[in-house]
N, CA, C and O of each residue as an XYZ file, in Angstrom:
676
protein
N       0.841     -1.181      0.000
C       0.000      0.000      0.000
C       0.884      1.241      0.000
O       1.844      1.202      0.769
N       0.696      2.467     -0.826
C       1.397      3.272     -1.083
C       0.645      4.127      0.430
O      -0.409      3.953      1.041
N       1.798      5.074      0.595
C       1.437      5.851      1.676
C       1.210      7.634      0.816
O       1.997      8.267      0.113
N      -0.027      7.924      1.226
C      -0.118      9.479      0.683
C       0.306     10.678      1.074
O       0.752     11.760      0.691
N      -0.193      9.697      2.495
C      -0.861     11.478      3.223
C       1.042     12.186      3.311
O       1.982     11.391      3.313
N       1.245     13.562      3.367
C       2.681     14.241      4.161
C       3.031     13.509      5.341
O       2.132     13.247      6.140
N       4.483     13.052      5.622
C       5.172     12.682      6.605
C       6.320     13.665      6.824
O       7.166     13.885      5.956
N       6.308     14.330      8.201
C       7.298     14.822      8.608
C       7.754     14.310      9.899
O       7.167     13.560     10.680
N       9.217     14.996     10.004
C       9.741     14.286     11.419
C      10.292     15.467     11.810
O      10.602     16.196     10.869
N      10.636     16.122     13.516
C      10.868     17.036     13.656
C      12.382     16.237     14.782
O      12.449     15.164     15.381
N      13.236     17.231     14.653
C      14.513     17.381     15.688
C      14.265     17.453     17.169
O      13.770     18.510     17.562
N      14.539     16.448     18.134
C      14.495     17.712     19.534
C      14.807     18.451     19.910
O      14.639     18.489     21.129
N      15.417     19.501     19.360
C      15.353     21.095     19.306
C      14.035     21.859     19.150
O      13.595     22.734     19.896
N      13.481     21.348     18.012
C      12.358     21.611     17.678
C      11.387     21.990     18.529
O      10.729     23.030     18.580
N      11.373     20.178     19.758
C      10.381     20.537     20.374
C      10.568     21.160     21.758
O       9.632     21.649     22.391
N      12.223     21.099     22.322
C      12.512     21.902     23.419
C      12.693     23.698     23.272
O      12.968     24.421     24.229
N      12.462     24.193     21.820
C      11.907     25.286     21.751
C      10.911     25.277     22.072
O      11.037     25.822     23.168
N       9.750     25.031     21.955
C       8.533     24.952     22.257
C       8.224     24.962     23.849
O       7.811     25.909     24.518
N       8.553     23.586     24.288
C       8.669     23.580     25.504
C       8.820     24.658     26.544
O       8.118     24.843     27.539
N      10.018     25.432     26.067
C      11.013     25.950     26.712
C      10.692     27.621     26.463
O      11.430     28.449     26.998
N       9.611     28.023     25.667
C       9.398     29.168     25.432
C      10.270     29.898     24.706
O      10.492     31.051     25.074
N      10.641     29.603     24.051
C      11.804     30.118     22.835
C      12.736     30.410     24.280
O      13.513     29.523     23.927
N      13.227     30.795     25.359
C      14.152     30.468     26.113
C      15.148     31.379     25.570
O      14.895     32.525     25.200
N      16.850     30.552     25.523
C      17.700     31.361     24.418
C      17.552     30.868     23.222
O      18.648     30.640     22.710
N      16.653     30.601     22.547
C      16.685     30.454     21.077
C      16.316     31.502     20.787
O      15.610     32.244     21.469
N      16.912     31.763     19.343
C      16.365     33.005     18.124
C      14.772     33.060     18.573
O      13.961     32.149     18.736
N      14.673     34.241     18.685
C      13.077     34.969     18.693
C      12.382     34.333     17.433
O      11.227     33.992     17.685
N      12.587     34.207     16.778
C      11.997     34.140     15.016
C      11.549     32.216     15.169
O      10.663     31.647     14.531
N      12.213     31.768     15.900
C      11.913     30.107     16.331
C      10.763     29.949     17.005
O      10.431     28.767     17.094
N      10.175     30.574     17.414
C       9.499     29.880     18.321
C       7.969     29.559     17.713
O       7.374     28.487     17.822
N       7.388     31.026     16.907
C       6.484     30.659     15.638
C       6.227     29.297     14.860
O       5.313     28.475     14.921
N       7.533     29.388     14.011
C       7.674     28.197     13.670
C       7.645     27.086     14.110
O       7.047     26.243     13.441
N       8.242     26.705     15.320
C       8.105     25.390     15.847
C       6.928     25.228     16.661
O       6.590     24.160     17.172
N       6.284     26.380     16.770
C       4.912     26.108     17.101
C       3.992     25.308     16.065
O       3.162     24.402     16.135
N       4.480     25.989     15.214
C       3.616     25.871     13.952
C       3.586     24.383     13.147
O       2.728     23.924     12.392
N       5.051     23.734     13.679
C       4.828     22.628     12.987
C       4.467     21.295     13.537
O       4.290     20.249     12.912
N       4.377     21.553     15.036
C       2.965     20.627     15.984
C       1.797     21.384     15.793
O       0.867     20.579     15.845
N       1.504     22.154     15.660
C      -0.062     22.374     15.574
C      -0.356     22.494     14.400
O      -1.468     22.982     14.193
N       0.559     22.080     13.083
C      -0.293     21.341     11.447
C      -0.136     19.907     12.129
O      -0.648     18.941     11.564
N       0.433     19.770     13.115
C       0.305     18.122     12.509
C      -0.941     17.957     13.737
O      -1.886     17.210     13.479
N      -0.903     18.573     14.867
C      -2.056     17.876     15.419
C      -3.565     18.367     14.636
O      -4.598     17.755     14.909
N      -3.573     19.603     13.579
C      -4.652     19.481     13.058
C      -4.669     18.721     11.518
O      -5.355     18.875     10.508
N      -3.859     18.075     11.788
C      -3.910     16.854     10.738
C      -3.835     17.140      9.116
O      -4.336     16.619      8.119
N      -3.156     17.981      9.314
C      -2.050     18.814      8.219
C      -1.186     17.579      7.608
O      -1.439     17.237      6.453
N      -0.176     16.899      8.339
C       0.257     15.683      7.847
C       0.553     15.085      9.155
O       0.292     15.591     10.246
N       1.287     13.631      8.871
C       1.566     12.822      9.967
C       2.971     13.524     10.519
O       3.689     13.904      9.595
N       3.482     13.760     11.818
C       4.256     13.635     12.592
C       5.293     12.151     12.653
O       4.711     11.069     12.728
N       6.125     12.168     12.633
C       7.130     11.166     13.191
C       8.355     11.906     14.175
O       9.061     12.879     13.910
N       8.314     11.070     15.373
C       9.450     11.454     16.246
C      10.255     10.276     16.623
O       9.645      9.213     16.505
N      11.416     10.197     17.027
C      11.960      9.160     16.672
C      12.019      8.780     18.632
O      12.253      9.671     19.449
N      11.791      7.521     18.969
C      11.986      7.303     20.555
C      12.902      7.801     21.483
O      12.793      8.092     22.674
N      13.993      7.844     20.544
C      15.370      8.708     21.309
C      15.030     10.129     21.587
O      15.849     10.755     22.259
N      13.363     11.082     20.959
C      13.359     12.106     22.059
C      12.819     12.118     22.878
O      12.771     13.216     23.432
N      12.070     11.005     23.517
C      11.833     10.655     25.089
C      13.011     10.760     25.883
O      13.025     11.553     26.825
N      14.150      9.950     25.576
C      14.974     10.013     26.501
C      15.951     11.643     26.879
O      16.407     12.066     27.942
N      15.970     12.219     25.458
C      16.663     13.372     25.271
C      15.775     14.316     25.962
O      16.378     15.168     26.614
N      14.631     14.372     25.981
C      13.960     15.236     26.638
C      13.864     15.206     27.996
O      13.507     16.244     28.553
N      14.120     14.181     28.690
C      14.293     13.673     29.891
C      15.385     14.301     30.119
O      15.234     15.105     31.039
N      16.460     14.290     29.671
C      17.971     14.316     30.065
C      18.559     15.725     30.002
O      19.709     16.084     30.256
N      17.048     16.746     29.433
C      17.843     18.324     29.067
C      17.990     18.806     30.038
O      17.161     18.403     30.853
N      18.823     19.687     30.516
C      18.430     20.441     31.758
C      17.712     21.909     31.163
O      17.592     22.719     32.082
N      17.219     22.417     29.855
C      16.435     23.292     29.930
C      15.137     22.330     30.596
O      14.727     22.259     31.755
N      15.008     22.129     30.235
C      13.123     20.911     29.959
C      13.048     20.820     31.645
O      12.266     21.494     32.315
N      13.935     19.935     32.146
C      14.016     19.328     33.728
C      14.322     20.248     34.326
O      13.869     20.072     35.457
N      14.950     21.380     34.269
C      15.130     22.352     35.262
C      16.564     22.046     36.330
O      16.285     22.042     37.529
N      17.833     21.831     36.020
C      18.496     21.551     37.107
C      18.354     22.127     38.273
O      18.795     21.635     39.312
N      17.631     23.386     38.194
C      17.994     23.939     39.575
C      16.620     23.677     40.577
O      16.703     24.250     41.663
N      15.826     23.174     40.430
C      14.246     23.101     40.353
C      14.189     21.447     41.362
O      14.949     20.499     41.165
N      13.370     21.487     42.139
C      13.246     20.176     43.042
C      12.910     19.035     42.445
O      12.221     19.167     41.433
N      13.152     18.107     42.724
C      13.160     16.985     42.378
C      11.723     16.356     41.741
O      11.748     15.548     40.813
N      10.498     16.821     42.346
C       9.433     16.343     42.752
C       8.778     17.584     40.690
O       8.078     17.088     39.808
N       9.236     18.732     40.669
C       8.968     19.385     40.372
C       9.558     19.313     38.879
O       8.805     19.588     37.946
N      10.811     18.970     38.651
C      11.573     18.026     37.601
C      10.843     17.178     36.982
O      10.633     17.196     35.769
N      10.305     16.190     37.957
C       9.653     14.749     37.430
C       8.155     15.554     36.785
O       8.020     15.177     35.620
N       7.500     16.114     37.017
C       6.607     16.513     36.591
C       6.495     16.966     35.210
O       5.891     16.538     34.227
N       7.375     18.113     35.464
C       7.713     18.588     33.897
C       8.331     17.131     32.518
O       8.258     16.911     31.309
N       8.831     16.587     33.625
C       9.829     15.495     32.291
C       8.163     14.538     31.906
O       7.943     14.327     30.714
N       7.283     14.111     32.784
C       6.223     12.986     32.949
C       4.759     14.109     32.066
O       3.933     13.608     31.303
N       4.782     15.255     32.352
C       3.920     15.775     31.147
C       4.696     15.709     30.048
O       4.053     14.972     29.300
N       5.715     16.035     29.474
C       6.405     16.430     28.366
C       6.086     15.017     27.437
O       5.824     15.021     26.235
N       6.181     13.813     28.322
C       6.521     12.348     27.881
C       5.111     12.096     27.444
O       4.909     11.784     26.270
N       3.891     12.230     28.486
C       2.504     12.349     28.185
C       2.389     12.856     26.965
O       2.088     12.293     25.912
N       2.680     14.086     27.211
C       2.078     14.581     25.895
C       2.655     14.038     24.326
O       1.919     13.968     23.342
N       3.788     13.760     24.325
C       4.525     12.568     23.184
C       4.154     11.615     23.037
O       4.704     11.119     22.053
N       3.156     10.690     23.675
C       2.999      9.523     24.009
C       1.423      9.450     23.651
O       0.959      8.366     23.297
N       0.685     10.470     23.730
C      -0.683     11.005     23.726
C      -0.618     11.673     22.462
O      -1.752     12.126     22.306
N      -0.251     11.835     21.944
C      -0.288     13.367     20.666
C      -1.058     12.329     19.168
O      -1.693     12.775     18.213
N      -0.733     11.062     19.433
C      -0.385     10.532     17.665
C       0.073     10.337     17.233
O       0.034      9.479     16.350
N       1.108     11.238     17.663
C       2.499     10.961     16.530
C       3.208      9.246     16.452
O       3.014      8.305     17.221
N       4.166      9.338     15.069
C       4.118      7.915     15.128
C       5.871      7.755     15.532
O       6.842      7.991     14.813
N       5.826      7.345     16.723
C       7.313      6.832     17.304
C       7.561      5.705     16.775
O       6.987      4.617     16.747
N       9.232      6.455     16.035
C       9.694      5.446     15.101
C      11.024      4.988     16.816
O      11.816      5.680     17.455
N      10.624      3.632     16.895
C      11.612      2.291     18.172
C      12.777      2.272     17.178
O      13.007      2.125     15.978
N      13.557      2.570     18.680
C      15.082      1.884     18.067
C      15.356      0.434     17.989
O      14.912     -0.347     18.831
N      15.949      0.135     17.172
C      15.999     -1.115     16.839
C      18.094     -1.155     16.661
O      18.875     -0.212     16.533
N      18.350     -2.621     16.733
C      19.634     -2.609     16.025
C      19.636     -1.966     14.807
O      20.790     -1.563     14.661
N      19.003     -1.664     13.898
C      19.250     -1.055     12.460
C      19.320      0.052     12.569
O      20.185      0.845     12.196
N      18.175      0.215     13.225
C      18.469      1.861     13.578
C      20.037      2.297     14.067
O      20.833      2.942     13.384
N      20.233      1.836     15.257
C      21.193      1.785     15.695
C      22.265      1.795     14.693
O      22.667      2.932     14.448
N      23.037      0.532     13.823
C      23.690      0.485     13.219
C      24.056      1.811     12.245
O      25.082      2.476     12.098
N      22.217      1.884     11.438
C      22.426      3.181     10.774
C      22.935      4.384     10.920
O      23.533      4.973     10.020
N      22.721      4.866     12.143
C      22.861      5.651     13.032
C      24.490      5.967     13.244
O      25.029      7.074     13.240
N      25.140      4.590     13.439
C      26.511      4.703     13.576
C      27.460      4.976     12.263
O      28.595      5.451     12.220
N      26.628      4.524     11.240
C      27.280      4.382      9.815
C      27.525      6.450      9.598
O      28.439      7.229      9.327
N      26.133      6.498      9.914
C      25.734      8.167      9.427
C      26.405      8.507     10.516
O      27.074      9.381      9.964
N      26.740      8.527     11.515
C      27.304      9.610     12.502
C      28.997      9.507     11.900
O      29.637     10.555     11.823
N      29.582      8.309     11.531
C      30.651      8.176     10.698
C      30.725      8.943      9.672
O      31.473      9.920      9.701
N      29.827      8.593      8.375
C      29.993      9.366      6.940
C      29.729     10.839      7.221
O      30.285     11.735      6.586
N      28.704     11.082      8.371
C      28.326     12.434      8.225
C      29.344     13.581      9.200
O      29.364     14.795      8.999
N      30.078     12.921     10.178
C      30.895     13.542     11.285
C      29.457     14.516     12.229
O      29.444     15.729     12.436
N      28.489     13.592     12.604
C      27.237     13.857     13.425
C      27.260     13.483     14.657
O      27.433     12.269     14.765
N      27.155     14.048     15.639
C      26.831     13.504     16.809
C      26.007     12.379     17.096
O      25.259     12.293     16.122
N      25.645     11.167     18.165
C      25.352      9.842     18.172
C      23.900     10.189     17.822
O      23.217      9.699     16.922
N      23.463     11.423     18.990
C      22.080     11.874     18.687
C      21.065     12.637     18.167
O      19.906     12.895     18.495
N      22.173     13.073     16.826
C      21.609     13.766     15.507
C      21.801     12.132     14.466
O      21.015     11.896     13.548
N      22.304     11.710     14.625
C      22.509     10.554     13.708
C      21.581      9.623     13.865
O      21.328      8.959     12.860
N      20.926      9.354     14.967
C      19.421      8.734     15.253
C      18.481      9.644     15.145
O      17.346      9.183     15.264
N      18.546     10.671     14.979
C      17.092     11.177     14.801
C      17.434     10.970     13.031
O      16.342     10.610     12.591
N      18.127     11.013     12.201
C      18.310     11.218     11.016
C      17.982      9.855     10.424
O      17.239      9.815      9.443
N      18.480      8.731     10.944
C      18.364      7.743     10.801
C      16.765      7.279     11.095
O      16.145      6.456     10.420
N      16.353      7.868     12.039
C      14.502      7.552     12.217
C      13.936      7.859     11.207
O      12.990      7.254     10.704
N      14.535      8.978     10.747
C      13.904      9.570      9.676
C      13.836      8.837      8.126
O      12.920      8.869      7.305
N      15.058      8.221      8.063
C      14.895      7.372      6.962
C      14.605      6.193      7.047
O      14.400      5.456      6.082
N      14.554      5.879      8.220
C      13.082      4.773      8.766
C      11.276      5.009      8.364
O      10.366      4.354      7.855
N      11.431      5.985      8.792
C       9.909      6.602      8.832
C       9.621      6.984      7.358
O       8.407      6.994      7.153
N      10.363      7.303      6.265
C      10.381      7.678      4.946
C       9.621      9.217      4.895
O       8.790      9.710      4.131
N      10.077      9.530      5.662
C       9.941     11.435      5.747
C       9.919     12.041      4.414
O      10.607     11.806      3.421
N       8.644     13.166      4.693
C       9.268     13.726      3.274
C      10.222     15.475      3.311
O      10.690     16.078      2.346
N      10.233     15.917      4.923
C      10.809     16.346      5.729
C      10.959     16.341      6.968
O      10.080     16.162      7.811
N      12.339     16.580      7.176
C      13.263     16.340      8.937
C      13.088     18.304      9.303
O      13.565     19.189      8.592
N      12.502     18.451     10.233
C      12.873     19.916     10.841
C      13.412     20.079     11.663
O      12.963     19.457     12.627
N      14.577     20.870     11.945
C      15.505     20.909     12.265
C      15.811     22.503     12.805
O      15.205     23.510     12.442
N      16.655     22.442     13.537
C      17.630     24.129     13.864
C      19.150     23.443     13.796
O      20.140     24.167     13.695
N      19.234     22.311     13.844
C      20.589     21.844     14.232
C      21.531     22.208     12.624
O      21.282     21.781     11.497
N      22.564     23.076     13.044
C      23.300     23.339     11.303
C      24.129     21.880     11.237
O      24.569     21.459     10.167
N      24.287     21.175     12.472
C      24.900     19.818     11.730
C      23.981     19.085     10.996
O      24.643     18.048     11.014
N      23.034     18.795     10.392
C      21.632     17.850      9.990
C      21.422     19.248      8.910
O      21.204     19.125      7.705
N      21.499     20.111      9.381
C      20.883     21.322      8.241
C      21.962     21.300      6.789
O      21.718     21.561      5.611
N      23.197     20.875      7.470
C      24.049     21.146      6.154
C      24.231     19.764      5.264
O      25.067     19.548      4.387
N      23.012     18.749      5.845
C      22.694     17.667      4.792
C      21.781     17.518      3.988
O      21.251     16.587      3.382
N      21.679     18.607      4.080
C      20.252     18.989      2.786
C      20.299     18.341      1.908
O      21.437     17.917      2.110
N      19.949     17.789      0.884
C      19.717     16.995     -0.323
C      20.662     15.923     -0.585
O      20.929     15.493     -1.707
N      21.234     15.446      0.697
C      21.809     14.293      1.134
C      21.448     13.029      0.217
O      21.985     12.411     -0.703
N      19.799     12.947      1.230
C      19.070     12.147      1.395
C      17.727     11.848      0.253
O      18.124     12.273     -0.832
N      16.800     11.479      0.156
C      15.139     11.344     -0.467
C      14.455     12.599      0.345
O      13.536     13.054     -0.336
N      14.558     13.046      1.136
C      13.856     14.074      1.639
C      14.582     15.272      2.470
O      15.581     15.276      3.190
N      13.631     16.324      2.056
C      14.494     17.804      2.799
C      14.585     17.838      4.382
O      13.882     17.309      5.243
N      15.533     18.523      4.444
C      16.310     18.383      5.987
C      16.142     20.174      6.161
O      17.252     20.577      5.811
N      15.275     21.429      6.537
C      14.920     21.762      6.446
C      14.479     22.760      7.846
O      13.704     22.114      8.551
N      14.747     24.052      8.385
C      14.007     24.840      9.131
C      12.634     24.994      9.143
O      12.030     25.360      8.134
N      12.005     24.715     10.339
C      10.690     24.811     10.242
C      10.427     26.216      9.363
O      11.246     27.105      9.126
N       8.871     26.120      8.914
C       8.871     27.230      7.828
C       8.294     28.392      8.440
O       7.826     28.138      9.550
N       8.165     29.713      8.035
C       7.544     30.837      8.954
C       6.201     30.890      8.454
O       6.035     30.990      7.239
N       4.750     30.810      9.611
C       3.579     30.317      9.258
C       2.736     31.507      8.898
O       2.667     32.621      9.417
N       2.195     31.043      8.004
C       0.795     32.378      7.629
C       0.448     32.762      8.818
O       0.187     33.938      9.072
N       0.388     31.415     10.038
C      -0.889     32.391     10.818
C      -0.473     31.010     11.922
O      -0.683     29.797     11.920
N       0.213     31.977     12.799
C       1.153     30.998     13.800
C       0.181     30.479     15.340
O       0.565     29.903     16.358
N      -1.239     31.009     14.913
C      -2.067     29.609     15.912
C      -1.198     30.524     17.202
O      -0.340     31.385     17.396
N      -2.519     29.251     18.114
C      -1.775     29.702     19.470
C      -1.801     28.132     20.226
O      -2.769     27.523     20.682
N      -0.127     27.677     20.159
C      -0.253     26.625     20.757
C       0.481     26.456     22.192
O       1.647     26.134     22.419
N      -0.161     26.650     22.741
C       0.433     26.663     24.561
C       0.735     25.031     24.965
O       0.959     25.031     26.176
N       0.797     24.108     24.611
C       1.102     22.828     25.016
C       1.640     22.324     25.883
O       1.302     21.293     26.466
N       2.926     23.270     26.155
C       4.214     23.377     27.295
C       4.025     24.455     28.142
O       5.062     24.937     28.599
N       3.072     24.915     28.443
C       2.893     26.081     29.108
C       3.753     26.252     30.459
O       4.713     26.960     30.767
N       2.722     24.968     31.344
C       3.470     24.706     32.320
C       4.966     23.983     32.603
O       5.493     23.929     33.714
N       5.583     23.393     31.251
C       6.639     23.160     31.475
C       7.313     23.922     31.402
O       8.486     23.670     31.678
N       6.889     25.416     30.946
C       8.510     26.316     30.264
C       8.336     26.960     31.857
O       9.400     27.305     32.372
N       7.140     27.143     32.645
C       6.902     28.107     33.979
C       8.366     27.862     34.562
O       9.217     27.198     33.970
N       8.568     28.535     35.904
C       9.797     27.863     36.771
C       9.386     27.728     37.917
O      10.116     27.242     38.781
């Protein structure tokens, strides 16, 4: 069965802008990466995130808050995960291939372990774009079968509060 509908996959950058209230990211980010969870939860196209940003999101200290209590940490990391887990989106599992792939591309590409698995999900998932802020993954543009790509700046950037309470302190 051929697949139709748009498939995109987004970076965890992507979504710890969001999270995080544009934070120190570029002002001009935060639109955008709003914008490209709220086409996909209004079913604009499918979402793919790859499992490795459960754990990465767990492990940020923007997201978790190092300085922030323990009790108060877990919260933020256990909505963030909810809401990934709840959304639809389709979590592409690591597998040995993944894995392998992952290692091949972090080799050919000189990528970090965990830009090289999200890249690698991606050509799991058969994306027809990866969104990204990361300039290591950005400067593989036409690498691949599909664009590797900055989220785009939206007609009409919605109002998606999702992380509200995670970006609070």
């Amino acid at each position: 069965m051929t697949r139709t509908e748009p498939r995109r996959a987004i970076d965890t950058c992507v979504l710890i802008n969001v999270m995080t209230g544009g934070a120190n990211d570029d002002p001009s980010w935060l639109p955008r990466s709003k914008q490209v969870l709220q086409s996909a939860v209004q079913g604009k196209y499918q979402l793919t995130l790859s499992a490795f940003v459960i754990p990465e999101l767990a492990g940020n200290g923007r997201i978790r808050g190092d300085q922030l209590p323990r009790d108060v940490r877990h919260e933020r990391v256990t909505r963030a995960r909810d809401w990934i887990n709840n959304a639809g989106f389709i979590l592409v599992e690591l597998d040995g291939h993944i894995a392998n792939q992952a290692a091949d591309l972090a080799i050919t590409n000189q990528l970090k372990g965990g830009d090289a698995v999200i890249l690698a999900s991606a050509i799991r998932a058969k994306v027809d774009v990866l969104y990204t802020w990361d300039s290591d993954l950005l400067k593989l543009n036409g690498e691949f079968s599909f664009e590797i790509a900055q989220p785009p700046t939206p007609g009409d950037e919605g109002q998606l509060d999702l992380f509200g309470a995670a970006a609070a302190s």
